[in-house]
């Protein structure tokens, strides 16, 4: 009987290990493919030149790099974070600290729904409300679209981080005679700062790889860096989307190289977020 149980246990563990391997295999293959193809392109061009020079897809011997769109992505992420994090922080505080209010529950439900909301519809909305009235694509429209995508992720994470603060610490803050608003913004936010920062990083990683909201907003100017927020620009995910559909090998090489850079950026952000989660102390 004991040997039969051991055999069943070993068989069960083997099946679980096989299923886990099958689940991870597609992701591992994607990462391997991106690394191999992207590294070959970057090695041919040179890392510095690939990160700084403009794309030259019609020259397969030296297809150039992604300098302008890399700068465009940085601008989009910075502006989207400035807008989205500010609003999401207020929403997260309201949901966590005024949870009994009916509107607080409504904000939380809407935030959870927006997490799963199709991002291409966000781009279409910004196109109708910003791009068409302005009469041109712009970096500002793209940043607004990304900020709408970022906000629910950050708001939900901020509310969860604040809810994790023990009630005793809140009562101790209130016993000092300070107002609830000051207690939240001067004490409780500081206690939950690691969890809040994790939420911000998750939001940044989400928008760094978004393509759909940019299809109708920034216009796809890949050959020169953006000089104004009201002018069209480019971004790394949009370049990948556009270039991989072109017939020339130079376009495909640039798309693979840009994919590796984007993968590195998102992976680095998630590693930092994971390390911060391990370091959370209340």
Short mmCIF file of N, CA and C in Angstrom, two decimals, residues 15-184:
data_model
loop_
_atom_site.label_atom_id
_atom_site.label_comp_id
_atom_site.label_asym_id
_atom_site.label_seq_id
_atom_site.Cartn_x
_atom_site.Cartn_y
_atom_site.Cartn_z
N UNK A 15 3.33 14.62 -13.55
CA UNK A 15 2.30 15.23 -14.40
C UNK A 15 2.24 16.73 -14.17
N UNK A 16 2.31 17.17 -12.90
CA UNK A 16 2.30 18.60 -12.60
C UNK A 16 3.51 19.30 -13.21
N UNK A 17 4.68 18.66 -13.12
CA UNK A 17 5.89 19.25 -13.70
C UNK A 17 5.77 19.37 -15.22
N UNK A 18 5.17 18.33 -15.86
CA UNK A 18 4.99 18.36 -17.31
C UNK A 18 4.02 19.47 -17.72
N UNK A 19 2.93 19.61 -16.98
CA UNK A 19 1.95 20.66 -17.29
C UNK A 19 2.55 22.05 -17.09
N UNK A 20 3.35 22.20 -16.02
CA UNK A 20 4.01 23.49 -15.79
C UNK A 20 4.98 23.80 -16.92
N UNK A 21 5.70 22.79 -17.39
CA UNK A 21 6.64 22.98 -18.49
C UNK A 21 5.91 23.36 -19.77
N UNK A 22 4.77 22.73 -20.02
CA UNK A 22 3.98 23.05 -21.22
C UNK A 22 3.44 24.47 -21.15
N UNK A 23 3.10 24.93 -19.93
CA UNK A 23 2.58 26.28 -19.78
C UNK A 23 3.66 27.33 -19.99
N UNK A 24 4.88 27.03 -19.57
CA UNK A 24 5.98 28.00 -19.66
C UNK A 24 6.66 27.94 -21.02
N UNK A 25 6.56 26.81 -21.71
CA UNK A 25 7.29 26.62 -22.97
C UNK A 25 7.00 27.69 -24.01
N UNK A 26 5.73 28.07 -24.26
CA UNK A 26 5.51 29.12 -25.27
C UNK A 26 6.17 30.44 -24.92
N UNK A 27 6.09 30.84 -23.64
CA UNK A 27 6.74 32.08 -23.23
C UNK A 27 8.26 31.99 -23.39
N UNK A 28 8.83 30.86 -23.00
CA UNK A 28 10.27 30.68 -23.13
C UNK A 28 10.69 30.73 -24.60
N UNK A 29 9.88 30.15 -25.47
CA UNK A 29 10.20 30.16 -26.89
C UNK A 29 10.12 31.57 -27.47
N UNK A 30 9.12 32.34 -27.04
CA UNK A 30 9.01 33.73 -27.49
C UNK A 30 10.24 34.53 -27.07
N UNK A 31 10.62 34.40 -25.80
CA UNK A 31 11.78 35.14 -25.30
C UNK A 31 13.04 34.73 -26.04
N UNK A 32 13.21 33.41 -26.26
CA UNK A 32 14.39 32.92 -26.97
C UNK A 32 14.44 33.47 -28.40
N UNK A 33 13.31 33.46 -29.08
CA UNK A 33 13.26 33.95 -30.46
C UNK A 33 13.60 35.43 -30.53
N UNK A 34 13.03 36.22 -29.63
CA UNK A 34 13.31 37.66 -29.62
C UNK A 34 14.77 37.93 -29.32
N UNK A 35 15.33 37.21 -28.35
CA UNK A 35 16.73 37.43 -27.98
C UNK A 35 17.67 37.07 -29.13
N UNK A 36 17.45 35.92 -29.74
CA UNK A 36 18.34 35.47 -30.82
C UNK A 36 18.27 36.42 -32.01
N UNK A 37 17.08 36.70 -32.50
CA UNK A 37 16.94 37.57 -33.67
C UNK A 37 17.34 39.01 -33.36
N UNK A 38 16.94 39.50 -32.21
CA UNK A 38 17.28 40.88 -31.85
C UNK A 38 18.75 41.07 -31.60
N UNK A 39 19.39 40.11 -30.94
CA UNK A 39 20.82 40.24 -30.64
C UNK A 39 21.65 40.24 -31.91
N UNK A 40 21.27 39.45 -32.90
CA UNK A 40 22.01 39.43 -34.17
C UNK A 40 21.98 40.80 -34.85
N UNK A 41 20.83 41.45 -34.82
CA UNK A 41 20.71 42.77 -35.44
C UNK A 41 21.53 43.80 -34.68
N UNK A 42 21.40 43.81 -33.36
CA UNK A 42 22.12 44.80 -32.56
C UNK A 42 23.63 44.59 -32.67
N UNK A 43 24.06 43.31 -32.74
CA UNK A 43 25.49 43.04 -32.90
C UNK A 43 26.00 43.54 -34.24
N UNK A 44 25.18 43.45 -35.28
CA UNK A 44 25.61 43.93 -36.60
C UNK A 44 25.72 45.45 -36.65
N UNK A 45 24.78 46.13 -36.04
CA UNK A 45 24.76 47.59 -36.08
C UNK A 45 25.66 48.19 -34.99
N UNK A 46 25.71 47.54 -33.84
CA UNK A 46 26.38 48.12 -32.68
C UNK A 46 25.34 48.68 -31.72
N UNK A 47 25.49 48.41 -30.43
CA UNK A 47 24.46 48.79 -29.46
C UNK A 47 24.26 50.30 -29.43
N UNK A 48 25.37 51.07 -29.37
CA UNK A 48 25.24 52.53 -29.28
C UNK A 48 24.55 53.09 -30.52
N UNK A 49 24.99 52.65 -31.70
CA UNK A 49 24.37 53.14 -32.93
C UNK A 49 22.90 52.72 -33.02
N UNK A 50 22.59 51.52 -32.57
CA UNK A 50 21.21 51.05 -32.65
C UNK A 50 20.31 51.88 -31.74
N UNK A 51 20.83 52.31 -30.59
CA UNK A 51 20.02 53.07 -29.64
C UNK A 51 19.95 54.56 -29.97
N UNK A 52 20.80 55.04 -30.86
CA UNK A 52 20.86 56.49 -31.10
C UNK A 52 20.56 56.90 -32.55
N UNK A 53 20.86 56.04 -33.51
CA UNK A 53 20.72 56.45 -34.92
C UNK A 53 19.29 56.24 -35.40
N UNK A 54 18.88 56.97 -36.44
CA UNK A 54 17.54 56.80 -37.01
C UNK A 54 17.46 55.52 -37.84
N UNK A 55 16.28 55.02 -38.09
CA UNK A 55 16.14 53.79 -38.89
C UNK A 55 16.45 54.03 -40.36
N UNK A 56 17.14 53.05 -40.96
CA UNK A 56 17.42 53.07 -42.40
C UNK A 56 17.03 51.69 -42.96
N UNK A 57 15.77 51.36 -42.96
CA UNK A 57 15.35 50.00 -43.31
C UNK A 57 15.62 49.60 -44.75
N UNK A 58 15.84 50.56 -45.64
CA UNK A 58 16.10 50.22 -47.04
C UNK A 58 17.57 49.90 -47.29
N UNK A 59 18.37 49.93 -46.25
CA UNK A 59 19.79 49.56 -46.35
C UNK A 59 20.04 48.34 -45.46
N UNK A 60 19.83 47.12 -45.96
CA UNK A 60 19.97 45.93 -45.12
C UNK A 60 21.37 45.75 -44.53
N UNK A 61 22.39 46.30 -45.19
CA UNK A 61 23.76 46.16 -44.67
C UNK A 61 23.94 46.95 -43.37
N UNK A 62 23.26 48.09 -43.27
CA UNK A 62 23.32 48.90 -42.06
C UNK A 62 21.95 49.54 -41.85
N UNK A 63 21.01 48.80 -41.25
CA UNK A 63 19.62 49.30 -41.17
C UNK A 63 19.41 50.41 -40.16
N UNK A 64 20.48 50.86 -39.51
CA UNK A 64 20.33 51.95 -38.56
C UNK A 64 19.80 51.48 -37.22
N UNK A 65 19.05 52.35 -36.55
CA UNK A 65 18.60 52.02 -35.20
C UNK A 65 17.23 52.60 -34.90
N UNK A 66 16.98 52.77 -33.61
CA UNK A 66 15.65 53.20 -33.15
C UNK A 66 15.77 54.44 -32.27
N UNK A 67 16.78 55.25 -32.48
CA UNK A 67 17.00 56.41 -31.62
C UNK A 67 15.80 57.33 -31.50
N UNK A 68 15.21 57.80 -32.60
CA UNK A 68 14.07 58.72 -32.50
C UNK A 68 12.86 58.12 -31.78
N UNK A 69 12.55 56.85 -32.08
CA UNK A 69 11.36 56.26 -31.45
C UNK A 69 11.63 55.90 -30.00
N UNK A 70 12.88 55.60 -29.66
CA UNK A 70 13.22 55.34 -28.26
C UNK A 70 13.03 56.60 -27.44
N UNK A 71 13.45 57.73 -27.98
CA UNK A 71 13.21 59.01 -27.31
C UNK A 71 11.71 59.30 -27.25
N UNK A 72 10.99 58.99 -28.32
CA UNK A 72 9.55 59.19 -28.32
C UNK A 72 8.86 58.36 -27.25
N UNK A 73 9.27 57.10 -27.10
CA UNK A 73 8.68 56.26 -26.05
C UNK A 73 8.96 56.82 -24.66
N UNK A 74 10.19 57.31 -24.45
CA UNK A 74 10.53 57.90 -23.16
C UNK A 74 9.66 59.11 -22.85
N UNK A 75 9.44 59.96 -23.87
CA UNK A 75 8.58 61.13 -23.68
C UNK A 75 7.15 60.72 -23.38
N UNK A 76 6.64 59.75 -24.11
CA UNK A 76 5.27 59.29 -23.89
C UNK A 76 5.09 58.71 -22.49
N UNK A 77 6.03 57.87 -22.07
CA UNK A 77 5.93 57.25 -20.75
C UNK A 77 6.03 58.29 -19.65
N UNK A 78 6.94 59.26 -19.80
CA UNK A 78 7.10 60.29 -18.78
C UNK A 78 5.84 61.14 -18.64
N UNK A 79 5.29 61.59 -19.77
CA UNK A 79 4.10 62.43 -19.71
C UNK A 79 2.88 61.64 -19.26
N UNK A 80 2.74 60.41 -19.75
CA UNK A 80 1.61 59.57 -19.33
C UNK A 80 1.68 59.28 -17.83
N UNK A 81 2.89 59.07 -17.31
CA UNK A 81 3.05 58.82 -15.87
C UNK A 81 2.71 60.06 -15.06
N UNK A 82 3.14 61.22 -15.54
CA UNK A 82 2.84 62.46 -14.82
C UNK A 82 1.34 62.68 -14.70
N UNK A 83 0.61 62.36 -15.77
CA UNK A 83 -0.85 62.54 -15.75
C UNK A 83 -1.54 61.39 -15.03
N UNK A 84 -1.22 60.18 -15.43
CA UNK A 84 -1.93 59.02 -14.92
C UNK A 84 -1.67 58.74 -13.46
N UNK A 85 -0.41 58.84 -13.02
CA UNK A 85 -0.09 58.55 -11.63
C UNK A 85 -0.73 59.57 -10.69
N UNK A 86 -0.74 60.83 -11.08
CA UNK A 86 -1.34 61.86 -10.23
C UNK A 86 -2.82 61.58 -9.98
N UNK A 87 -3.55 61.30 -11.06
CA UNK A 87 -4.98 61.04 -10.91
C UNK A 87 -5.23 59.69 -10.23
N UNK A 88 -4.43 58.69 -10.55
CA UNK A 88 -4.62 57.37 -9.95
C UNK A 88 -4.31 57.38 -8.46
N UNK A 89 -3.34 58.19 -8.04
CA UNK A 89 -3.01 58.28 -6.62
C UNK A 89 -4.19 58.85 -5.84
N UNK A 90 -4.81 59.89 -6.37
CA UNK A 90 -5.98 60.47 -5.70
C UNK A 90 -7.13 59.45 -5.65
N UNK A 91 -7.36 58.76 -6.77
CA UNK A 91 -8.43 57.77 -6.82
C UNK A 91 -8.17 56.62 -5.85
N UNK A 92 -6.92 56.14 -5.80
CA UNK A 92 -6.58 55.05 -4.89
C UNK A 92 -6.75 55.42 -3.44
N UNK A 93 -6.34 56.64 -3.07
CA UNK A 93 -6.52 57.12 -1.70
C UNK A 93 -7.99 57.21 -1.35
N UNK A 94 -8.79 57.73 -2.28
CA UNK A 94 -10.23 57.86 -2.03
C UNK A 94 -10.89 56.50 -1.83
N UNK A 95 -10.53 55.54 -2.67
CA UNK A 95 -11.12 54.20 -2.56
C UNK A 95 -10.73 53.53 -1.24
N UNK A 96 -9.47 53.70 -0.82
CA UNK A 96 -8.99 53.02 0.37
C UNK A 96 -9.46 53.67 1.66
N UNK A 97 -9.49 55.00 1.70
CA UNK A 97 -9.77 55.70 2.94
C UNK A 97 -11.24 56.06 3.13
N UNK A 98 -12.01 56.01 2.06
CA UNK A 98 -13.44 56.32 2.16
C UNK A 98 -14.24 55.17 1.55
N UNK A 99 -13.90 53.97 1.97
CA UNK A 99 -14.44 52.77 1.34
C UNK A 99 -15.93 52.58 1.60
N UNK A 100 -16.47 53.22 2.64
CA UNK A 100 -17.90 53.06 2.94
C UNK A 100 -18.78 53.93 2.04
N UNK A 101 -18.21 54.91 1.40
CA UNK A 101 -19.00 55.78 0.53
C UNK A 101 -19.39 55.03 -0.74
N UNK A 102 -20.61 55.28 -1.20
CA UNK A 102 -21.09 54.59 -2.39
C UNK A 102 -20.26 54.92 -3.62
N UNK A 103 -19.86 56.18 -3.75
CA UNK A 103 -19.06 56.56 -4.91
C UNK A 103 -17.68 55.93 -4.87
N UNK A 104 -17.18 55.63 -3.66
CA UNK A 104 -15.89 54.96 -3.55
C UNK A 104 -15.95 53.56 -4.14
N UNK A 105 -17.03 52.83 -3.82
CA UNK A 105 -17.19 51.49 -4.40
C UNK A 105 -17.37 51.57 -5.91
N UNK A 106 -18.04 52.61 -6.38
CA UNK A 106 -18.22 52.77 -7.82
C UNK A 106 -16.88 53.01 -8.51
N UNK A 107 -16.04 53.84 -7.89
CA UNK A 107 -14.71 54.10 -8.46
C UNK A 107 -13.89 52.83 -8.52
N UNK A 108 -13.97 52.01 -7.47
CA UNK A 108 -13.22 50.75 -7.45
C UNK A 108 -13.72 49.81 -8.54
N UNK A 109 -15.03 49.69 -8.70
CA UNK A 109 -15.59 48.81 -9.73
C UNK A 109 -15.18 49.28 -11.11
N UNK A 110 -15.25 50.58 -11.35
CA UNK A 110 -14.86 51.11 -12.65
C UNK A 110 -13.37 50.89 -12.92
N UNK A 111 -12.56 51.02 -11.89
CA UNK A 111 -11.12 50.79 -12.06
C UNK A 111 -10.84 49.34 -12.42
N UNK A 112 -11.53 48.41 -11.75
CA UNK A 112 -11.35 46.99 -12.05
C UNK A 112 -11.83 46.67 -13.46
N UNK A 113 -12.92 47.32 -13.90
CA UNK A 113 -13.41 47.09 -15.25
C UNK A 113 -12.44 47.66 -16.29
N UNK A 114 -11.87 48.82 -16.00
CA UNK A 114 -10.95 49.44 -16.96
C UNK A 114 -9.66 48.66 -17.12
N UNK A 115 -9.31 47.87 -16.12
CA UNK A 115 -8.11 47.03 -16.24
C UNK A 115 -8.25 46.07 -17.43
N UNK A 116 -9.46 45.58 -17.65
CA UNK A 116 -9.72 44.63 -18.74
C UNK A 116 -10.32 45.32 -19.96
N UNK A 117 -10.39 46.62 -19.97
CA UNK A 117 -11.00 47.36 -21.07
C UNK A 117 -10.11 47.29 -22.31
N UNK A 118 -10.66 47.03 -23.51
CA UNK A 118 -9.82 46.98 -24.73
C UNK A 118 -9.11 48.31 -24.96
N UNK A 119 -7.81 48.29 -25.00
CA UNK A 119 -7.05 49.53 -25.09
C UNK A 119 -7.20 50.20 -26.45
N UNK A 120 -7.57 49.44 -27.47
CA UNK A 120 -7.75 50.06 -28.78
C UNK A 120 -8.93 51.03 -28.76
N UNK A 121 -9.91 50.76 -27.89
CA UNK A 121 -11.03 51.68 -27.76
C UNK A 121 -10.60 52.98 -27.08
N UNK A 122 -9.62 52.88 -26.21
CA UNK A 122 -9.06 54.10 -25.59
C UNK A 122 -8.43 54.97 -26.67
N UNK A 123 -7.67 54.34 -27.57
CA UNK A 123 -7.06 55.09 -28.67
C UNK A 123 -8.11 55.71 -29.57
N UNK A 124 -9.18 54.98 -29.83
CA UNK A 124 -10.25 55.51 -30.67
C UNK A 124 -10.94 56.69 -30.00
N UNK A 125 -11.11 56.61 -28.69
CA UNK A 125 -11.73 57.71 -27.94
C UNK A 125 -10.86 58.97 -28.00
N UNK A 126 -9.57 58.82 -27.79
CA UNK A 126 -8.67 59.97 -27.85
C UNK A 126 -8.61 60.53 -29.27
N UNK A 127 -8.70 59.66 -30.27
CA UNK A 127 -8.73 60.14 -31.65
C UNK A 127 -9.94 61.04 -31.89
N UNK A 128 -11.09 60.63 -31.36
CA UNK A 128 -12.31 61.39 -31.59
C UNK A 128 -12.34 62.69 -30.79
N UNK A 129 -11.74 62.69 -29.60
CA UNK A 129 -11.85 63.86 -28.72
C UNK A 129 -10.65 64.79 -28.78
N UNK A 130 -9.49 64.28 -29.20
CA UNK A 130 -8.27 65.12 -29.21
C UNK A 130 -7.72 65.28 -30.62
N UNK A 131 -7.51 64.17 -31.32
CA UNK A 131 -6.83 64.22 -32.62
C UNK A 131 -7.67 64.96 -33.65
N UNK A 132 -8.93 64.58 -33.77
CA UNK A 132 -9.79 65.24 -34.76
C UNK A 132 -9.97 66.73 -34.50
N UNK A 133 -10.26 67.16 -33.27
CA UNK A 133 -10.37 68.62 -33.05
C UNK A 133 -9.07 69.37 -33.32
N UNK A 134 -7.91 68.75 -32.99
CA UNK A 134 -6.63 69.40 -33.25
C UNK A 134 -6.26 69.38 -34.73
N UNK A 135 -6.80 68.41 -35.46
CA UNK A 135 -6.50 68.29 -36.87
C UNK A 135 -5.17 67.63 -37.18
N UNK A 136 -4.54 67.00 -36.18
CA UNK A 136 -3.24 66.36 -36.40
C UNK A 136 -2.99 65.34 -35.31
N UNK A 137 -2.20 64.32 -35.66
CA UNK A 137 -1.69 63.41 -34.64
C UNK A 137 -0.68 64.15 -33.78
N UNK A 138 -0.49 63.68 -32.54
CA UNK A 138 0.44 64.37 -31.67
C UNK A 138 0.90 63.46 -30.54
N UNK A 139 2.06 63.79 -29.99
CA UNK A 139 2.57 63.07 -28.83
C UNK A 139 1.67 63.28 -27.62
N UNK A 140 1.06 64.45 -27.52
CA UNK A 140 0.15 64.73 -26.41
C UNK A 140 -1.04 63.77 -26.42
N UNK A 141 -1.60 63.54 -27.61
CA UNK A 141 -2.73 62.61 -27.72
C UNK A 141 -2.30 61.20 -27.31
N UNK A 142 -1.11 60.78 -27.74
CA UNK A 142 -0.63 59.47 -27.35
C UNK A 142 -0.41 59.34 -25.86
N UNK A 143 0.13 60.39 -25.22
CA UNK A 143 0.36 60.36 -23.78
C UNK A 143 -0.96 60.31 -23.02
N UNK A 144 -1.96 61.04 -23.49
CA UNK A 144 -3.27 61.00 -22.84
C UNK A 144 -3.88 59.61 -22.94
N UNK A 145 -3.74 58.97 -24.09
CA UNK A 145 -4.26 57.62 -24.26
C UNK A 145 -3.57 56.65 -23.31
N UNK A 146 -2.25 56.74 -23.22
CA UNK A 146 -1.51 55.84 -22.32
C UNK A 146 -1.82 56.12 -20.86
N UNK A 147 -2.08 57.38 -20.52
CA UNK A 147 -2.41 57.70 -19.12
C UNK A 147 -3.75 57.06 -18.73
N UNK A 148 -4.70 57.01 -19.67
CA UNK A 148 -5.98 56.35 -19.39
C UNK A 148 -5.79 54.84 -19.21
N UNK A 149 -4.85 54.27 -19.96
CA UNK A 149 -4.56 52.85 -19.80
C UNK A 149 -3.87 52.58 -18.46
N UNK A 150 -3.01 53.50 -18.04
CA UNK A 150 -2.22 53.31 -16.82
C UNK A 150 -3.05 53.49 -15.56
N UNK A 151 -3.98 54.43 -15.56
CA UNK A 151 -4.65 54.84 -14.33
C UNK A 151 -5.29 53.70 -13.54
N UNK A 152 -6.09 52.81 -14.16
CA UNK A 152 -6.73 51.78 -13.34
C UNK A 152 -5.74 50.83 -12.66
N UNK A 153 -4.65 50.50 -13.34
CA UNK A 153 -3.64 49.62 -12.72
C UNK A 153 -3.06 50.26 -11.47
N UNK A 154 -2.67 51.52 -11.58
CA UNK A 154 -2.06 52.21 -10.46
C UNK A 154 -3.07 52.45 -9.35
N UNK A 155 -4.30 52.84 -9.71
CA UNK A 155 -5.31 53.14 -8.70
C UNK A 155 -5.63 51.90 -7.87
N UNK A 156 -5.80 50.76 -8.51
CA UNK A 156 -6.11 49.52 -7.79
C UNK A 156 -4.96 49.14 -6.88
N UNK A 157 -3.72 49.24 -7.37
CA UNK A 157 -2.57 48.87 -6.56
C UNK A 157 -2.39 49.83 -5.38
N UNK A 158 -2.62 51.11 -5.59
CA UNK A 158 -2.50 52.09 -4.50
C UNK A 158 -3.54 51.80 -3.42
N UNK A 159 -4.77 51.52 -3.83
CA UNK A 159 -5.82 51.22 -2.84
C UNK A 159 -5.49 49.97 -2.05
N UNK A 160 -4.94 48.94 -2.72
CA UNK A 160 -4.57 47.71 -2.02
C UNK A 160 -3.41 47.96 -1.06
N UNK A 161 -2.44 48.77 -1.49
CA UNK A 161 -1.30 49.08 -0.62
C UNK A 161 -1.76 49.84 0.62
N UNK A 162 -2.68 50.78 0.48
CA UNK A 162 -3.17 51.55 1.62
C UNK A 162 -4.04 50.70 2.54
N UNK A 163 -4.79 49.79 1.97
CA UNK A 163 -5.61 48.90 2.80
C UNK A 163 -4.74 47.96 3.63
N UNK A 164 -3.53 47.71 3.16
CA UNK A 164 -2.61 46.85 3.90
C UNK A 164 -1.97 47.51 5.10
N UNK A 165 -2.15 48.82 5.26
CA UNK A 165 -1.60 49.52 6.42
C UNK A 165 -2.45 49.19 7.63
N UNK A 166 -1.87 48.71 8.73
CA UNK A 166 -2.67 48.33 9.91
C UNK A 166 -3.49 49.51 10.44
N UNK A 167 -4.69 49.21 10.94
CA UNK A 167 -5.57 50.24 11.46
C UNK A 167 -4.98 50.93 12.68
N UNK A 168 -4.16 50.20 13.45
CA UNK A 168 -3.53 50.79 14.63
C UNK A 168 -2.68 51.99 14.27
N UNK A 169 -2.00 51.94 13.11
CA UNK A 169 -1.16 53.06 12.70
C UNK A 169 -2.02 54.26 12.32
N UNK A 170 -3.18 54.00 11.73
CA UNK A 170 -4.09 55.10 11.43
C UNK A 170 -4.57 55.76 12.72
N UNK A 171 -4.97 54.94 13.68
CA UNK A 171 -5.48 55.49 14.94
C UNK A 171 -4.39 56.26 15.69
N UNK A 172 -3.16 55.77 15.60
CA UNK A 172 -2.06 56.50 16.23
C UNK A 172 -1.85 57.86 15.57
N UNK A 173 -1.99 57.90 14.24
CA UNK A 173 -1.86 59.17 13.53
C UNK A 173 -2.98 60.13 13.91
N UNK A 174 -4.22 59.62 14.00
CA UNK A 174 -5.35 60.48 14.36
C UNK A 174 -5.24 60.96 15.81
N UNK A 175 -4.62 60.15 16.68
CA UNK A 175 -4.49 60.55 18.08
C UNK A 175 -3.57 61.75 18.27
N UNK A 176 -2.76 62.04 17.27
CA UNK A 176 -1.88 63.20 17.34
C UNK A 176 -2.62 64.50 17.11
N UNK A 177 -3.88 64.40 16.72
CA UNK A 177 -4.69 65.59 16.53
C UNK A 177 -4.63 66.17 15.13
N UNK A 178 -4.02 65.48 14.19
CA UNK A 178 -3.94 65.99 12.83
C UNK A 178 -5.17 65.55 12.05
N UNK A 179 -5.46 66.25 11.00
CA UNK A 179 -6.64 65.93 10.20
C UNK A 179 -6.42 64.63 9.43
N UNK A 180 -7.53 64.07 8.95
CA UNK A 180 -7.45 62.81 8.21
C UNK A 180 -6.64 62.99 6.94
N UNK A 181 -6.81 64.13 6.27
CA UNK A 181 -6.09 64.36 5.03
C UNK A 181 -4.59 64.40 5.27
N UNK A 182 -4.17 65.09 6.31
CA UNK A 182 -2.74 65.15 6.63
C UNK A 182 -2.22 63.78 7.05
N UNK A 183 -3.03 63.04 7.79
CA UNK A 183 -2.60 61.71 8.22
C UNK A 183 -2.35 60.80 7.03
N UNK A 184 -3.23 60.92 6.02
CA UNK A 184 -3.09 60.07 4.83
C UNK A 184 -1.85 60.46 4.04
#
